[in-house]
Structure formats: structure tokens, C-alpha cells
Tab-separated table of N, CA, C and O in Angstrom:
chain	number	residue	atom	x	y	z
A	1	UNK	N	1.872	-73.022	-22.692
A	1	UNK	CA	1.264	-74.340	-22.703
A	1	UNK	C	0.581	-74.610	-21.370
A	1	UNK	O	1.092	-74.256	-20.321
A	2	UNK	N	-0.529	-75.288	-21.457
A	2	UNK	CA	-1.230	-75.672	-20.245
A	2	UNK	C	-0.785	-77.069	-19.845
A	2	UNK	O	-0.188	-77.799	-20.642
A	3	UNK	N	-1.074	-77.444	-18.637
A	3	UNK	CA	-0.671	-78.735	-18.106
A	3	UNK	C	-1.112	-79.873	-19.036
A	3	UNK	O	-2.271	-79.971	-19.395
A	4	UNK	N	-0.165	-80.708	-19.450
A	4	UNK	CA	-0.481	-81.850	-20.297
A	4	UNK	C	-0.422	-81.571	-21.782
A	4	UNK	O	-0.512	-82.476	-22.584
A	5	UNK	N	-0.283	-80.300	-22.192
A	5	UNK	CA	-0.208	-79.977	-23.609
A	5	UNK	C	1.218	-80.150	-24.115
A	5	UNK	O	2.179	-79.986	-23.369
A	6	UNK	N	1.344	-80.476	-25.375
A	6	UNK	CA	2.641	-80.673	-26.006
A	6	UNK	C	2.795	-79.651	-27.120
A	6	UNK	O	1.890	-79.462	-27.927
A	7	UNK	N	3.944	-78.988	-27.156
A	7	UNK	CA	4.218	-78.033	-28.227
A	7	UNK	C	4.826	-78.785	-29.403
A	7	UNK	O	5.792	-79.539	-29.235
A	8	UNK	N	4.265	-78.615	-30.576
A	8	UNK	CA	4.784	-79.265	-31.775
A	8	UNK	C	5.590	-78.230	-32.552
A	8	UNK	O	5.044	-77.235	-33.032
A	9	UNK	N	6.882	-78.477	-32.642
A	9	UNK	CA	7.767	-77.554	-33.347
A	9	UNK	C	7.939	-78.008	-34.790
A	9	UNK	O	7.979	-79.212	-35.068
A	10	UNK	N	8.061	-77.064	-35.724
A	10	UNK	CA	8.225	-77.450	-37.131
A	10	UNK	C	9.607	-78.046	-37.393
A	10	UNK	O	10.572	-77.746	-36.686
A	11	UNK	N	9.698	-78.895	-38.407
A	11	UNK	CA	10.985	-79.357	-38.914
A	11	UNK	C	11.504	-78.254	-39.834
A	11	UNK	O	10.772	-77.777	-40.702
A	12	UNK	N	12.747	-77.849	-39.635
A	12	UNK	CA	13.320	-76.728	-40.384
A	12	UNK	C	14.522	-77.222	-41.179
A	12	UNK	O	15.398	-77.902	-40.640
A	13	UNK	N	14.576	-76.869	-42.467
A	13	UNK	CA	15.674	-77.289	-43.341
A	13	UNK	C	17.006	-76.738	-42.848
A	13	UNK	O	17.077	-75.625	-42.313
A	14	UNK	N	18.058	-77.550	-43.022
A	14	UNK	CA	19.437	-77.180	-42.697
A	14	UNK	C	19.678	-76.860	-41.229
A	14	UNK	O	20.638	-76.172	-40.897
A	15	UNK	N	18.803	-77.328	-40.352
A	15	UNK	CA	18.980	-77.172	-38.916
A	15	UNK	C	18.752	-78.524	-38.257
A	15	UNK	O	17.890	-79.278	-38.707
A	16	UNK	N	19.506	-78.840	-37.195
A	16	UNK	CA	19.235	-80.096	-36.483
A	16	UNK	C	17.834	-80.054	-35.881
A	16	UNK	O	17.441	-79.060	-35.270
A	17	UNK	N	17.066	-81.103	-36.109
A	17	UNK	CA	15.710	-81.212	-35.593
A	17	UNK	C	15.654	-82.415	-34.666
A	17	UNK	O	15.901	-83.542	-35.093
A	18	UNK	N	15.339	-82.178	-33.389
A	18	UNK	CA	15.230	-83.278	-32.428
A	18	UNK	C	13.896	-83.979	-32.639
A	18	UNK	O	12.868	-83.331	-32.829
A	19	UNK	N	13.941	-85.311	-32.623
A	19	UNK	CA	12.730	-86.089	-32.821
A	19	UNK	C	12.873	-87.400	-32.069
A	19	UNK	O	13.927	-88.036	-32.126
A	20	UNK	N	11.838	-87.785	-31.339
A	20	UNK	CA	11.835	-89.055	-30.618
A	20	UNK	C	10.981	-90.045	-31.412
A	20	UNK	O	9.810	-89.803	-31.666
A	21	UNK	N	11.602	-91.121	-31.829
A	21	UNK	CA	10.907	-92.187	-32.538
A	21	UNK	C	10.376	-93.192	-31.514
A	21	UNK	O	11.098	-93.598	-30.612
A	22	UNK	N	9.107	-93.591	-31.656
A	22	UNK	CA	8.503	-94.612	-30.804
A	22	UNK	C	8.114	-95.792	-31.688
A	22	UNK	O	7.574	-95.598	-32.785
A	23	UNK	N	8.393	-96.992	-31.202
A	23	UNK	CA	8.110	-98.210	-31.961
A	23	UNK	C	7.300	-99.186	-31.122
A	23	UNK	O	7.491	-99.290	-29.912
A	24	UNK	N	6.423	-99.927	-31.801
A	24	UNK	CA	5.683	-100.994	-31.171
A	24	UNK	C	6.011	-102.284	-31.917
A	24	UNK	O	6.020	-102.315	-33.146
A	25	UNK	N	6.318	-103.323	-31.165
A	25	UNK	CA	6.663	-104.619	-31.749
A	25	UNK	C	7.698	-105.311	-30.881
A	25	UNK	O	8.342	-104.688	-30.045
A	26	UNK	N	7.838	-106.587	-31.075
A	26	UNK	CA	8.739	-107.394	-30.259
A	26	UNK	C	10.167	-107.386	-30.806
A	26	UNK	O	10.374	-107.287	-32.013
A	27	UNK	N	11.143	-107.494	-29.910
A	27	UNK	CA	12.531	-107.688	-30.296
A	27	UNK	C	13.232	-106.493	-30.906
A	27	UNK	O	14.268	-106.657	-31.546
A	28	UNK	N	12.705	-105.285	-30.729
A	28	UNK	CA	13.304	-104.112	-31.360
A	28	UNK	C	14.509	-103.533	-30.623
A	28	UNK	O	15.467	-103.102	-31.270
A	29	UNK	N	14.503	-103.492	-29.283
A	29	UNK	CA	15.666	-102.919	-28.597
A	29	UNK	C	16.964	-103.636	-28.990
A	29	UNK	O	17.011	-104.860	-29.105
A	30	UNK	N	17.996	-102.831	-29.233
A	30	UNK	CA	19.293	-103.366	-29.639
A	30	UNK	C	19.473	-103.483	-31.142
A	30	UNK	O	20.580	-103.688	-31.627
A	31	UNK	N	18.399	-103.327	-31.907
A	31	UNK	CA	18.466	-103.383	-33.366
A	31	UNK	C	18.938	-102.028	-33.909
A	31	UNK	O	18.843	-101.014	-33.241
A	32	UNK	N	19.413	-102.010	-35.154
A	32	UNK	CA	19.847	-100.749	-35.757
A	32	UNK	C	18.708	-100.085	-36.530
A	32	UNK	O	17.889	-100.761	-37.148
A	33	UNK	N	18.676	-98.758	-36.483
A	33	UNK	CA	17.663	-97.947	-37.168
A	33	UNK	C	18.349	-97.089	-38.213
A	33	UNK	O	19.354	-96.435	-37.929
A	34	UNK	N	17.812	-97.118	-39.426
A	34	UNK	CA	18.268	-96.235	-40.501
A	34	UNK	C	17.036	-95.608	-41.133
A	34	UNK	O	16.009	-96.279	-41.290
A	35	UNK	N	17.135	-94.339	-41.483
A	35	UNK	CA	16.032	-93.634	-42.139
A	35	UNK	C	16.581	-92.950	-43.383
A	35	UNK	O	17.547	-92.185	-43.299
A	36	UNK	N	15.960	-93.242	-44.515
A	36	UNK	CA	16.303	-92.615	-45.791
A	36	UNK	C	15.170	-91.671	-46.165
A	36	UNK	O	14.003	-92.082	-46.220
A	37	UNK	N	15.517	-90.409	-46.407
A	37	UNK	CA	14.516	-89.426	-46.793
A	37	UNK	C	14.542	-89.178	-48.281
A	37	UNK	O	15.606	-89.110	-48.896
A	38	UNK	N	13.349	-89.069	-48.869
A	38	UNK	CA	13.212	-88.738	-50.285
A	38	UNK	C	12.349	-87.490	-50.410
A	38	UNK	O	11.207	-87.468	-49.945
A	39	UNK	N	12.905	-86.429	-51.021
A	39	UNK	CA	12.131	-85.222	-51.274
A	39	UNK	C	11.110	-85.556	-52.358
A	39	UNK	O	11.479	-85.983	-53.452
A	40	UNK	N	9.833	-85.402	-52.047
A	40	UNK	CA	8.757	-85.810	-52.952
A	40	UNK	C	8.809	-85.046	-54.272
A	40	UNK	O	8.543	-85.600	-55.335
A	41	UNK	N	9.193	-83.765	-54.233
A	41	UNK	CA	9.202	-82.933	-55.436
A	41	UNK	C	10.389	-83.245	-56.357
A	41	UNK	O	10.250	-83.320	-57.569
A	42	UNK	N	11.584	-83.444	-55.765
A	42	UNK	CA	12.800	-83.588	-56.573
A	42	UNK	C	13.312	-85.025	-56.679
A	42	UNK	O	14.243	-85.290	-57.439
A	43	UNK	N	12.751	-85.942	-55.866
A	43	UNK	CA	13.235	-87.327	-55.759
A	43	UNK	C	14.647	-87.416	-55.201
A	43	UNK	O	15.281	-88.466	-55.274
A	44	UNK	N	15.179	-86.329	-54.644
A	44	UNK	CA	16.489	-86.340	-53.998
A	44	UNK	C	16.419	-87.230	-52.764
A	44	UNK	O	15.503	-87.113	-51.953
A	45	UNK	N	17.384	-88.145	-52.626
A	45	UNK	CA	17.456	-89.022	-51.467
A	45	UNK	C	18.607	-88.610	-50.575
A	45	UNK	O	19.658	-88.199	-51.063
A	46	UNK	N	18.416	-88.727	-49.266
A	46	UNK	CA	19.484	-88.445	-48.315
A	46	UNK	C	19.317	-89.326	-47.088
A	46	UNK	O	18.197	-89.698	-46.735
A	47	UNK	N	20.422	-89.673	-46.466
A	47	UNK	CA	20.382	-90.433	-45.220
A	47	UNK	C	20.036	-89.472	-44.091
A	47	UNK	O	20.748	-88.489	-43.867
A	48	UNK	N	18.950	-89.740	-43.405
A	48	UNK	CA	18.488	-88.887	-42.316
A	48	UNK	C	18.982	-89.422	-40.975
A	48	UNK	O	19.403	-88.665	-40.108
A	49	UNK	N	18.922	-90.729	-40.793
A	49	UNK	CA	19.429	-91.390	-39.589
A	49	UNK	C	20.292	-92.551	-40.043
A	49	UNK	O	19.862	-93.386	-40.844
A	50	UNK	N	21.511	-92.614	-39.515
A	50	UNK	CA	22.461	-93.637	-39.934
A	50	UNK	C	22.887	-94.503	-38.747
A	50	UNK	O	23.655	-94.070	-37.896
A	51	UNK	N	22.309	-95.694	-38.679
A	51	UNK	CA	22.729	-96.724	-37.735
A	51	UNK	C	22.612	-96.313	-36.263
A	51	UNK	O	23.548	-96.504	-35.491
A	52	UNK	N	21.470	-95.764	-35.874
A	52	UNK	CA	21.198	-95.510	-34.463
A	52	UNK	C	20.737	-96.834	-33.838
A	52	UNK	O	20.091	-97.642	-34.499
A	53	UNK	N	21.031	-97.048	-32.574
A	53	UNK	CA	20.615	-98.268	-31.890
A	53	UNK	C	19.307	-98.004	-31.143
A	53	UNK	O	19.184	-97.022	-30.400
A	54	UNK	N	18.334	-98.887	-31.351
A	54	UNK	CA	17.012	-98.743	-30.747
A	54	UNK	C	17.078	-99.121	-29.268
A	54	UNK	O	17.625	-100.166	-28.910
A	55	UNK	N	16.533	-98.249	-28.413
A	55	UNK	CA	16.512	-98.467	-26.968
A	55	UNK	C	15.183	-99.096	-26.553
A	55	UNK	O	14.291	-99.307	-27.385
A	56	UNK	N	15.044	-99.351	-25.261
A	56	UNK	CA	13.874	-100.051	-24.721
A	56	UNK	C	12.622	-99.205	-24.617
A	56	UNK	O	12.507	-98.135	-25.216
A	57	UNK	N	11.658	-99.680	-23.836
A	57	UNK	CA	10.343	-99.041	-23.716
A	57	UNK	C	10.403	-97.596	-23.223
A	57	UNK	O	11.284	-97.230	-22.445
A	58	UNK	N	9.437	-96.798	-23.708
A	58	UNK	CA	9.287	-95.401	-23.280
A	58	UNK	C	7.895	-94.916	-23.664
A	58	UNK	O	7.421	-95.181	-24.772
A	59	UNK	N	7.246	-94.208	-22.771
A	59	UNK	CA	5.937	-93.579	-23.042
A	59	UNK	C	4.900	-94.563	-23.586
A	59	UNK	O	4.097	-94.209	-24.442
A	60	UNK	N	4.935	-95.808	-23.138
A	60	UNK	CA	3.964	-96.808	-23.596
A	60	UNK	C	4.369	-97.543	-24.853
A	60	UNK	O	3.716	-98.499	-25.251
A	61	UNK	N	5.437	-97.114	-25.501
A	61	UNK	CA	5.936	-97.804	-26.702
A	61	UNK	C	6.869	-98.938	-26.270
A	61	UNK	O	7.466	-98.893	-25.199
A	62	UNK	N	7.021	-99.932	-27.124
A	62	UNK	CA	7.905	-101.061	-26.843
A	62	UNK	C	9.377	-100.687	-26.973
A	62	UNK	O	10.246	-101.335	-26.391
A	63	UNK	N	9.669	-99.656	-27.760
A	63	UNK	CA	11.047	-99.235	-27.998
A	63	UNK	C	11.056	-97.781	-28.451
A	63	UNK	O	10.027	-97.247	-28.870
A	64	UNK	N	12.237	-97.149	-28.380
A	64	UNK	CA	12.347	-95.745	-28.796
A	64	UNK	C	13.764	-95.439	-29.246
A	64	UNK	O	14.707	-96.181	-28.941
A	65	UNK	N	13.904	-94.324	-29.971
A	65	UNK	CA	15.209	-93.820	-30.386
A	65	UNK	C	15.150	-92.288	-30.382
A	65	UNK	O	14.353	-91.707	-31.125
A	66	UNK	N	15.969	-91.622	-29.576
A	66	UNK	CA	16.085	-90.173	-29.704
A	66	UNK	C	16.993	-89.879	-30.900
A	66	UNK	O	17.959	-90.601	-31.145
A	67	UNK	N	16.645	-88.866	-31.667
A	67	UNK	CA	17.448	-88.589	-32.860
A	67	UNK	C	17.556	-87.097	-33.115
A	67	UNK	O	16.782	-86.296	-32.599
A	68	UNK	N	18.526	-86.765	-33.950
A	68	UNK	CA	18.673	-85.423	-34.484
A	68	UNK	C	18.707	-85.582	-35.995
A	68	UNK	O	19.553	-86.297	-36.529
A	69	UNK	N	17.746	-84.955	-36.672
A	69	UNK	CA	17.630	-85.115	-38.124
A	69	UNK	C	17.891	-83.780	-38.802
A	69	UNK	O	17.446	-82.743	-38.325
A	70	UNK	N	18.619	-83.821	-39.935
A	70	UNK	CA	18.863	-82.618	-40.729
A	70	UNK	C	18.368	-82.888	-42.149
A	70	UNK	O	18.766	-83.875	-42.769
A	71	UNK	N	17.498	-82.015	-42.632
A	71	UNK	CA	16.977	-82.106	-44.001
A	71	UNK	C	17.660	-81.032	-44.839
A	71	UNK	O	17.709	-79.872	-44.430
A	72	UNK	N	18.180	-81.380	-46.030
A	72	UNK	CA	18.943	-80.416	-46.818
A	72	UNK	C	18.110	-79.310	-47.467
A	72	UNK	O	18.662	-78.291	-47.867
A	73	UNK	N	16.807	-79.500	-47.566
A	73	UNK	CA	15.968	-78.450	-48.156
A	73	UNK	C	14.533	-78.598	-47.673
A	73	UNK	O	14.129	-79.659	-47.217
A	74	UNK	N	13.779	-77.518	-47.802
A	74	UNK	CA	12.370	-77.507	-47.423
A	74	UNK	C	11.563	-78.343	-48.410
A	74	UNK	O	12.003	-78.624	-49.522
A	75	UNK	N	10.383	-78.735	-47.984
A	75	UNK	CA	9.469	-79.471	-48.851
A	75	UNK	C	8.857	-80.654	-48.132
A	75	UNK	O	8.983	-80.813	-46.920
A	76	UNK	N	8.181	-81.485	-48.904
A	76	UNK	CA	7.567	-82.703	-48.384
A	76	UNK	C	8.577	-83.835	-48.549
A	76	UNK	O	9.104	-84.041	-49.649
A	77	UNK	N	8.826	-84.565	-47.453
A	77	UNK	CA	9.794	-85.657	-47.452
A	77	UNK	C	9.120	-86.959	-47.035
A	77	UNK	O	8.381	-86.992	-46.044
A	78	UNK	N	9.367	-88.016	-47.798
A	78	UNK	CA	8.939	-89.364	-47.416
A	78	UNK	C	10.124	-90.008	-46.712
A	78	UNK	O	11.227	-90.061	-47.259
A	79	UNK	N	9.892	-90.482	-45.492
A	79	UNK	CA	10.940	-91.109	-44.709
A	79	UNK	C	10.708	-92.620	-44.677
A	79	UNK	O	9.699	-93.083	-44.155
A	80	UNK	N	11.623	-93.379	-45.271
A	80	UNK	CA	11.572	-94.840	-45.222
A	80	UNK	C	12.388	-95.280	-44.015
A	80	UNK	O	13.572	-94.963	-43.907
A	81	UNK	N	11.743	-96.011	-43.110
A	81	UNK	CA	12.333	-96.405	-41.837
A	81	UNK	C	12.741	-97.875	-41.918
A	81	UNK	O	11.908	-98.739	-42.182
A	82	UNK	N	14.028	-98.134	-41.691
A	82	UNK	CA	14.567	-99.486	-41.764
A	82	UNK	C	15.064	-99.929	-40.389
A	82	UNK	O	15.774	-99.185	-39.708
A	83	UNK	N	14.672	-101.141	-39.991
A	83	UNK	CA	15.199	-101.772	-38.791
A	83	UNK	C	15.990	-102.980	-39.268
A	83	UNK	O	15.451	-103.848	-39.955
A	84	UNK	N	17.288	-102.986	-38.934
A	84	UNK	CA	18.188	-104.049	-39.397
A	84	UNK	C	18.081	-104.237	-40.916
A	84	UNK	O	17.967	-105.357	-41.409
A	85	UNK	N	18.067	-103.120	-41.649
A	85	UNK	CA	18.054	-103.077	-43.118
A	85	UNK	C	16.776	-103.619	-43.757
A	85	UNK	O	16.700	-103.798	-44.963
A	86	UNK	N	15.743	-103.868	-42.936
A	86	UNK	CA	14.446	-104.306	-43.454
A	86	UNK	C	13.452	-103.161	-43.276
A	86	UNK	O	13.364	-102.560	-42.197
A	87	UNK	N	12.704	-102.853	-44.340
A	87	UNK	CA	11.747	-101.748	-44.283
A	87	UNK	C	10.708	-102.015	-43.191
A	87	UNK	O	10.034	-103.040	-43.206
A	88	UNK	N	10.623	-101.098	-42.223
A	88	UNK	CA	9.686	-101.212	-41.111
A	88	UNK	C	8.406	-100.449	-41.428
A	88	UNK	O	7.329	-100.838	-41.024
A	89	UNK	N	8.529	-99.338	-42.147
A	89	UNK	CA	7.391	-98.507	-42.502
A	89	UNK	C	7.873	-97.172	-43.010
A	89	UNK	O	9.080	-96.972	-43.214
A	90	UNK	N	6.930	-96.249	-43.248
A	90	UNK	CA	7.343	-94.920	-43.689
A	90	UNK	C	6.391	-93.872	-43.128
A	90	UNK	O	5.300	-94.193	-42.666
A	91	UNK	N	6.865	-92.652	-43.186
A	91	UNK	CA	6.091	-91.516	-42.718
A	91	UNK	C	6.414	-90.345	-43.643
A	91	UNK	O	7.520	-90.263	-44.183
A	92	UNK	N	5.455	-89.449	-43.823
A	92	UNK	CA	5.657	-88.264	-44.663
A	92	UNK	C	5.612	-87.034	-43.757
A	92	UNK	O	4.721	-86.907	-42.927
A	93	UNK	N	6.624	-86.151	-43.930
A	93	UNK	CA	6.710	-84.950	-43.099
A	93	UNK	C	6.884	-83.727	-43.989
A	93	UNK	O	7.373	-83.812	-45.111
A	94	UNK	N	6.490	-82.584	-43.445
A	94	UNK	CA	6.728	-81.310	-44.133
A	94	UNK	C	7.873	-80.606	-43.442
A	94	UNK	O	7.880	-80.460	-42.214
A	95	UNK	N	8.845	-80.163	-44.218
A	95	UNK	CA	10.002	-79.447	-43.707
A	95	UNK	C	9.924	-78.010	-44.200
A	95	UNK	O	9.710	-77.758	-45.381
A	96	UNK	N	10.053	-77.073	-43.276
A	96	UNK	CA	9.962	-75.656	-43.638
A	96	UNK	C	11.322	-75.084	-43.959
A	96	UNK	O	12.340	-75.558	-43.559
């Protein structure tokens, strides 16, 4: 890697995957974060993040959460992100 470049590592099934979540918005630090993953092909649901506490500002974001995520199988996963049990948004990822 050259100065300033970031290496993007793949998400791998059945292995802990480190991921830093960044959030923008007011009042997020101290709130709870939950992420429910749904495998797009099978509709299998699994808890990816269970009750992590959101920390303060980092890298220009208003809040952040370091996490370790484990996906039970490869494929495309839709991640529903909940802050204090309210849907905050979602993201789709590919797991190898």
C-alpha cells in the first residue's frame, strides 16, 4: 500500500470480520446498536451485532462502533441497522 491508501479486506463466512461503523447524526453516542442480517438468497436471518454501545466522534463521523461480525454462510447479505431498536438504515454486503 502507498501512503494514504486503504486495504479493503473481504468479508469471509464463518470467520470473525472486523468492521468499523461510522454514523452521522445527533445524540448517537451512548445508544445501543443492533444489526440483523438477512441472506438475500435464502431469507435466513441472523443477529450480526447484538447491543453494542455507540461511541463518540471518529474520522469525521459523529459517532462510531468497532465490531466483529460473523456471517454463517457466503452470499449477499442485507444488514438492517437499528439504533435503540429503531431502524436507522441498511447496507448490502457480499460475503465470500
